[in-house]
PDB file of C-alpha atoms in Angstrom:
ATOM      1  CA  MET R   1       0.000   0.000   0.000  1.00 63.00           C
ATOM      2  CA  ASN R   2       2.923   2.192   0.613  1.00 72.00           C
ATOM      3  CA  HIS R   3       3.876   1.759  -2.984  1.00 66.00           C
ATOM      4  CA  VAL R   4       0.398   2.831  -4.155  1.00 68.00           C
ATOM      5  CA  MET R   5       0.650   5.972  -2.028  1.00 72.00           C
ATOM      6  CA  GLN R   6       3.989   6.844  -3.605  1.00 72.00           C
ATOM      7  CA  LEU R   7       2.534   6.395  -7.089  1.00 74.00           C
ATOM      8  CA  ALA R   8      -0.433   8.600  -6.206  1.00 74.00           C
ATOM      9  CA  ASP R   9       1.884  11.293  -4.871  1.00 77.00           C
ATOM     10  CA  GLN R  10       4.014  11.131  -8.026  1.00 81.00           C
ATOM     11  CA  GLU R  11       0.875  11.368 -10.138  1.00 80.00           C
ATOM     12  CA  LYS R  12      -0.181  14.512  -8.249  1.00 81.00           C
ATOM     13  CA  GLU R  13       3.301  15.954  -8.734  1.00 82.00           C
ATOM     14  CA  ASN R  14       3.164  15.190 -12.455  1.00 82.00           C
ATOM     15  CA  LEU R  15      -0.237  16.884 -12.759  1.00 79.00           C
ATOM     16  CA  ASN R  16       1.109  19.911 -10.893  1.00 81.00           C
ATOM     17  CA  LEU R  17       4.127  20.025 -13.237  1.00 84.00           C
ATOM     18  CA  VAL R  18       1.844  19.778 -16.276  1.00 81.00           C
ATOM     19  CA  GLU R  19      -0.229  22.698 -14.989  1.00 84.00           C
ATOM     20  CA  GLN R  20       2.913  24.702 -14.259  1.00 85.00           C
ATOM     21  CA  ASN R  21       4.231  23.967 -17.782  1.00 82.00           C
ATOM     22  CA  ARG R  22       0.917  25.060 -19.325  1.00 84.00           C
ATOM     23  CA  ALA R  23       0.936  28.245 -17.265  1.00 83.00           C
ATOM     24  CA  LEU R  24       4.535  28.920 -18.281  1.00 81.00           C
ATOM     25  CA  ALA R  25       3.738  28.260 -21.956  1.00 80.00           C
ATOM     26  CA  ASP R  26       0.715  30.561 -21.778  1.00 81.00           C
ATOM     27  CA  SER R  27       2.751  33.314 -20.158  1.00 80.00           C
ATOM     28  CA  LEU R  28       5.489  32.940 -22.789  1.00 77.00           C
ATOM     29  CA  ALA R  29       2.879  33.098 -25.550  1.00 77.00           C
ATOM     30  CA  ASP R  30       1.414  36.236 -23.990  1.00 79.00           C
ATOM     31  CA  GLU R  31       4.887  37.803 -23.757  1.00 76.00           C
ATOM     32  CA  LEU R  32       5.561  36.958 -27.383  1.00 73.00           C
ATOM     33  CA  LYS R  33       2.243  38.480 -28.461  1.00 75.00           C
ATOM     34  CA  LYS R  34       3.049  41.631 -26.505  1.00 75.00           C
ATOM     35  CA  LEU R  35       6.469  41.889 -28.118  1.00 70.00           C
ATOM     36  CA  LEU R  36       5.056  41.350 -31.590  1.00 69.00           C
ATOM     37  CA  SER R  37       2.253  43.842 -31.107  1.00 71.00           C
ATOM     38  CA  HIS R  38       4.675  46.349 -29.609  1.00 65.00           C
ATOM     39  CA  SER R  39       7.121  45.989 -32.502  1.00 60.00           C
ATOM     40  CA  SER R  40       4.381  46.277 -35.136  1.00 60.00           C
ATOM     41  CA  SER R  41       2.744  49.238 -33.388  1.00 60.00           C
ATOM     42  CA  SER R  42       6.036  51.089 -33.110  1.00 55.00           C
ATOM     43  CA  SER R  43       6.442  50.562 -36.875  1.00 49.00           C
ATOM     44  CA  SER R  44       9.786  48.919 -36.476  1.00 48.00           C
ATOM     45  CA  LYS R  45      10.502  46.163 -38.890  1.00 49.00           C
ATOM     46  CA  LYS R  46      11.210  42.627 -37.887  1.00 49.00           C
ATOM     47  CA  PRO R  47      14.895  41.954 -37.899  1.00 48.00           C
ATOM     48  CA  THR R  48      15.941  40.225 -41.102  1.00 53.00           C
ATOM     49  CA  PRO R  49      19.281  38.849 -42.075  1.00 56.00           C
ATOM     50  CA  THR R  50      19.878  41.696 -44.556  1.00 60.00           C
ATOM     51  CA  ALA R  51      23.563  41.009 -44.887  1.00 58.00           C
ATOM     52  CA  THR R  52      22.829  37.528 -46.197  1.00 63.00           C
ATOM     53  CA  LEU R  53      20.103  38.822 -48.516  1.00 62.00           C
ATOM     54  CA  ASP R  54      22.336  41.606 -49.837  1.00 70.00           C
ATOM     55  CA  LEU R  55      25.144  39.137 -50.456  1.00 72.00           C
ATOM     56  CA  ASP R  56      22.812  36.742 -52.293  1.00 76.00           C
ATOM     57  CA  GLU R  57      21.372  39.593 -54.390  1.00 78.00           C
ATOM     58  CA  THR R  58      24.848  40.877 -55.190  1.00 82.00           C
ATOM     59  CA  CYS R  59      26.009  37.418 -56.258  1.00 83.00           C
ATOM     60  CA  ALA R  60      22.910  36.950 -58.408  1.00 79.00           C
ATOM     61  CA  GLN R  61      23.378  40.369 -60.014  1.00 83.00           C
ATOM     62  CA  GLU R  62      27.038  39.666 -60.699  1.00 85.00           C
ATOM     63  CA  GLU R  63      26.138  36.325 -62.289  1.00 84.00           C
ATOM     64  CA  LEU R  64      23.467  37.978 -64.467  1.00 84.00           C
ATOM     65  CA  HIS R  65      25.902  40.734 -65.448  1.00 84.00           C
ATOM     66  CA  ARG R  66      28.540  38.143 -66.361  1.00 87.00           C
ATOM     67  CA  GLN R  67      26.018  36.230 -68.487  1.00 87.00           C
ATOM     68  CA  LEU R  68      24.897  39.466 -70.172  1.00 88.00           C
ATOM     69  CA  MET R  69      28.482  40.369 -71.005  1.00 90.00           C
ATOM     70  CA  GLU R  70      29.082  36.885 -72.455  1.00 88.00           C
ATOM     71  CA  GLU R  71      25.927  37.149 -74.582  1.00 89.00           C
ATOM     72  CA  THR R  72      26.857  40.644 -75.747  1.00 88.00           C
ATOM     73  CA  GLY R  73      30.333  39.452 -76.688  1.00 89.00           C
ATOM     74  CA  ALA R  74      28.881  36.498 -78.571  1.00 88.00           C
ATOM     75  CA  GLN R  75      26.474  38.797 -80.446  1.00 90.00           C
ATOM     76  CA  GLU R  76      29.282  41.145 -81.429  1.00 91.00           C
ATOM     77  CA  GLU R  77      31.370  38.208 -82.627  1.00 91.00           C
ATOM     78  CA  LEU R  78      28.432  36.939 -84.711  1.00 90.00           C
ATOM     79  CA  ARG R  79      27.933  40.412 -86.217  1.00 89.00           C
ATOM     80  CA  ARG R  80      31.610  40.603 -87.169  1.00 92.00           C
ATOM     81  CA  GLN R  81      31.470  37.119 -88.651  1.00 91.00           C
ATOM     82  CA  LEU R  82      28.269  37.948 -90.587  1.00 89.00           C
ATOM     83  CA  THR R  83      29.812  41.132 -91.989  1.00 88.00           C
ATOM     84  CA  LYS R  84      32.918  39.195 -92.997  1.00 89.00           C
ATOM     85  CA  GLU R  85      30.830  36.448 -94.652  1.00 87.00           C
ATOM     86  CA  ARG R  86      28.741  39.022 -96.521  1.00 84.00           C
ATOM     87  CA  ALA R  87      31.876  40.712 -97.815  1.00 86.00           C
ATOM     88  CA  GLU R  88      33.328  37.376 -98.911  1.00 85.00           C
ATOM     89  CA  HIS R  89      30.125  36.288-100.632  1.00 87.00           C
ATOM     90  CA  ARG R  90      29.435  39.656-102.268  1.00 86.00           C
ATOM     91  CA  GLU R  91      32.028  38.896-104.910  1.00 85.00           C
ATOM     92  CA  ASP R  92      30.496  35.451-105.459  1.00 84.00           C
ATOM     93  CA  VAL R  93      27.024  36.942-105.850  1.00 83.00           C
ATOM     94  CA  GLU R  94      28.272  39.560-108.297  1.00 84.00           C
ATOM     95  CA  ALA R  95      30.107  36.890-110.295  1.00 85.00           C
ATOM     96  CA  LEU R  96      26.932  34.787-110.396  1.00 84.00           C
ATOM     97  CA  GLN R  97      24.980  37.791-111.615  1.00 80.00           C
ATOM     98  CA  GLN R  98      27.496  38.389-114.380  1.00 84.00           C
ATOM     99  CA  VAL R  99      27.376  34.742-115.434  1.00 85.00           C
ATOM    100  CA  THR R 100      23.577  34.862-115.382  1.00 80.00           C
ATOM    101  CA  LEU R 101      23.643  37.920-117.617  1.00 77.00           C
ATOM    102  CA  LEU R 102      25.957  36.154-120.021  1.00 82.00           C
ATOM    103  CA  ILE R 103      23.923  32.963-120.255  1.00 82.00           C
ATOM    104  CA  THR R 104      20.466  34.518-120.136  1.00 76.00           C
ATOM    105  CA  PRO R 105      19.124  34.987-123.646  1.00 83.00           C
ATOM    106  CA  LEU R 106      18.821  38.585-124.737  1.00 82.00           C
ATOM    107  CA  HIS R 107      15.051  38.429-125.298  1.00 83.00           C
ATOM    108  CA  LEU R 108      14.525  37.166-121.696  1.00 85.00           C
ATOM    109  CA  ARG R 109      16.664  39.996-120.310  1.00 82.00           C
ATOM    110  CA  VAL R 110      14.641  42.506-122.332  1.00 87.00           C
ATOM    111  CA  LEU R 111      11.397  41.054-120.979  1.00 88.00           C
ATOM    112  CA  LEU R 112      12.739  41.208-117.423  1.00 87.00           C
ATOM    113  CA  GLU R 113      13.811  44.828-117.855  1.00 89.00           C
ATOM    114  CA  LYS R 114      10.432  45.811-119.315  1.00 92.00           C
ATOM    115  CA  ALA R 115       8.604  44.076-116.462  1.00 90.00           C
ATOM    116  CA  ARG R 116      10.823  45.796-113.928  1.00 91.00           C
ATOM    117  CA  GLN R 117      10.244  49.145-115.613  1.00 92.00           C
ATOM    118  CA  LYS R 118       6.461  48.628-115.360  1.00 91.00           C
ATOM    119  CA  ILE R 119       6.877  47.783-111.669  1.00 91.00           C
ATOM    120  CA  LEU R 120       8.986  50.916-111.149  1.00 92.00           C
ATOM    121  CA  ASN R 121       6.336  53.043-112.891  1.00 92.00           C
ATOM    122  CA  HIS R 122       3.550  51.560-110.773  1.00 90.00           C
ATOM    123  CA  ILE R 123       5.463  51.942-107.497  1.00 90.00           C
ATOM    124  CA  LYS R 124       6.734  55.385-108.614  1.00 91.00           C
ATOM    125  CA  CYS R 125      10.394  54.647-108.073  1.00 90.00           C
ATOM    126  CA  ASP R 126      13.233  55.936-110.291  1.00 90.00           C
ATOM    127  CA  THR R 127      15.556  52.941-110.551  1.00 90.00           C
ATOM    128  CA  TRP R 128      15.539  49.271-109.667  1.00 88.00           C
ATOM    129  CA  GLU R 129      18.562  49.860-107.420  1.00 86.00           C
ATOM    130  CA  ASP R 130      16.657  52.561-105.513  1.00 86.00           C
ATOM    131  CA  LEU R 131      13.817  50.119-105.017  1.00 88.00           C
ATOM    132  CA  ARG R 132      16.167  47.349-103.909  1.00 86.00           C
ATOM    133  CA  GLN R 133      18.339  49.438-101.577  1.00 85.00           C
ATOM    134  CA  ASP R 134      19.381  47.105 -98.744  1.00 81.00           C
ATOM    135  CA  LYS R 135      16.364  44.810 -98.944  1.00 87.00           C
ATOM    136  CA  SER R 136      16.784  41.069 -99.066  1.00 86.00           C
ATOM    137  CA  ILE R 137      15.180  39.218-101.950  1.00 86.00           C
ATOM    138  CA  TYR R 138      12.318  38.209 -99.661  1.00 89.00           C
ATOM    139  CA  ASN R 139      11.698  41.743 -98.365  1.00 91.00           C
ATOM    140  CA  LEU R 140      11.852  43.142-101.892  1.00 92.00           C
ATOM    141  CA  THR R 141       9.450  40.457-103.122  1.00 92.00           C
ATOM    142  CA  ASP R 142       6.982  41.246-100.314  1.00 93.00           C
ATOM    143  CA  HIS R 143       7.272  44.986-100.981  1.00 92.00           C
ATOM    144  CA  VAL R 144       6.643  44.653-104.724  1.00 92.00           C
ATOM    145  CA  TYR R 145       3.931  42.000-104.305  1.00 93.00           C
ATOM    146  CA  THR R 146       2.065  44.229-101.830  1.00 93.00           C
ATOM    147  CA  HIS R 147       2.200  47.208-104.202  1.00 91.00           C
ATOM    148  CA  LEU R 148       1.062  45.130-107.174  1.00 91.00           C
ATOM    149  CA  ALA R 149      -1.783  43.375-105.332  1.00 90.00           C
ATOM    150  CA  ASP R 150      -4.307  46.102-106.252  1.00 87.00           C
ATOM    151  CA  THR R 151      -3.495  46.143-109.989  1.00 86.00           C
ATOM    152  CA  GLU R 152      -5.883  44.929-112.675  1.00 86.00           C
ATOM    153  CA  HIS R 153      -3.784  41.811-113.362  1.00 86.00           C
ATOM    154  CA  PRO R 154      -1.708  41.111-110.224  1.00 88.00           C
ATOM    155  CA  LEU R 155       1.335  38.889-110.624  1.00 88.00           C
ATOM    156  CA  SER R 156       1.816  35.685-108.686  1.00 90.00           C
ATOM    157  CA  ARG R 157       4.255  35.710-105.796  1.00 90.00           C
ATOM    158  CA  GLY R 158       6.555  33.369-107.741  1.00 90.00           C
ATOM    159  CA  ALA R 159       6.637  35.725-110.727  1.00 90.00           C
ATOM    160  CA  VAL R 160       7.395  38.684-108.470  1.00 91.00           C
ATOM    161  CA  GLN R 161      10.129  36.701-106.752  1.00 90.00           C
ATOM    162  CA  PHE R 162      11.640  35.834-110.138  1.00 88.00           C
ATOM    163  CA  LEU R 163      11.605  39.503-111.171  1.00 88.00           C
ATOM    164  CA  CYS R 164      13.138  40.562-107.855  1.00 88.00           C
ATOM    165  CA  SER R 165      15.823  37.913-107.590  1.00 82.00           C
ATOM    166  CA  TYR R 166      19.353  39.243-107.566  1.00 58.00           C
ATOM    167  CA  ASN R 167      20.604  36.582-109.958  1.00 50.00           C
ATOM    168  CA  ASN R 168      18.158  37.797-112.583  1.00 46.00           C
ATOM    169  CA  ARG R 169      19.121  41.434-112.178  1.00 46.00           C
ATOM    170  CA  GLY R 170      19.632  42.885-115.579  1.00 43.00           C
ATOM    171  CA  ALA R 171      21.200  46.158-116.584  1.00 40.00           C
ATOM    172  CA  GLN R 172      20.650  48.632-113.825  1.00 43.00           C
ATOM    173  CA  SER R 173      17.698  50.815-114.647  1.00 40.00           C
TER     174      SER R 173
END
């Protein structure tokens, strides 16, 4: 029976400790609420690890800047390479045009020139070179095709592309 009494006493002590722990937890929660309400009412911000955030942001910005510089360098290199390739191929294109002029029958060249002259008159442009300027064959074809779309007998896109192609360029009007 002595043993039962000891167990009962320990049980009472445990219940008292549980109540004390609950009271302590409640008081800590109340203190925390007071601190939080005080800090928000005094408009002070919660402390944040700004040094870590600033360091992370700085590292991210540096990485983005490095990537941007690499991309910019790559773009510049591609532009230089494209300019070089255009210069190298310009002679080839001109040689092809000369060969085309030599092997194209005279009557076909005359027909091409007359068709181009009609296009120039309709678009109100002085020379074929002025019309071409720096346009690619596709841009020139679209430009001419758009202007000729409202004519009485519009040409097909293929015919316009043939007339606009650089290889079929005749004497410069």
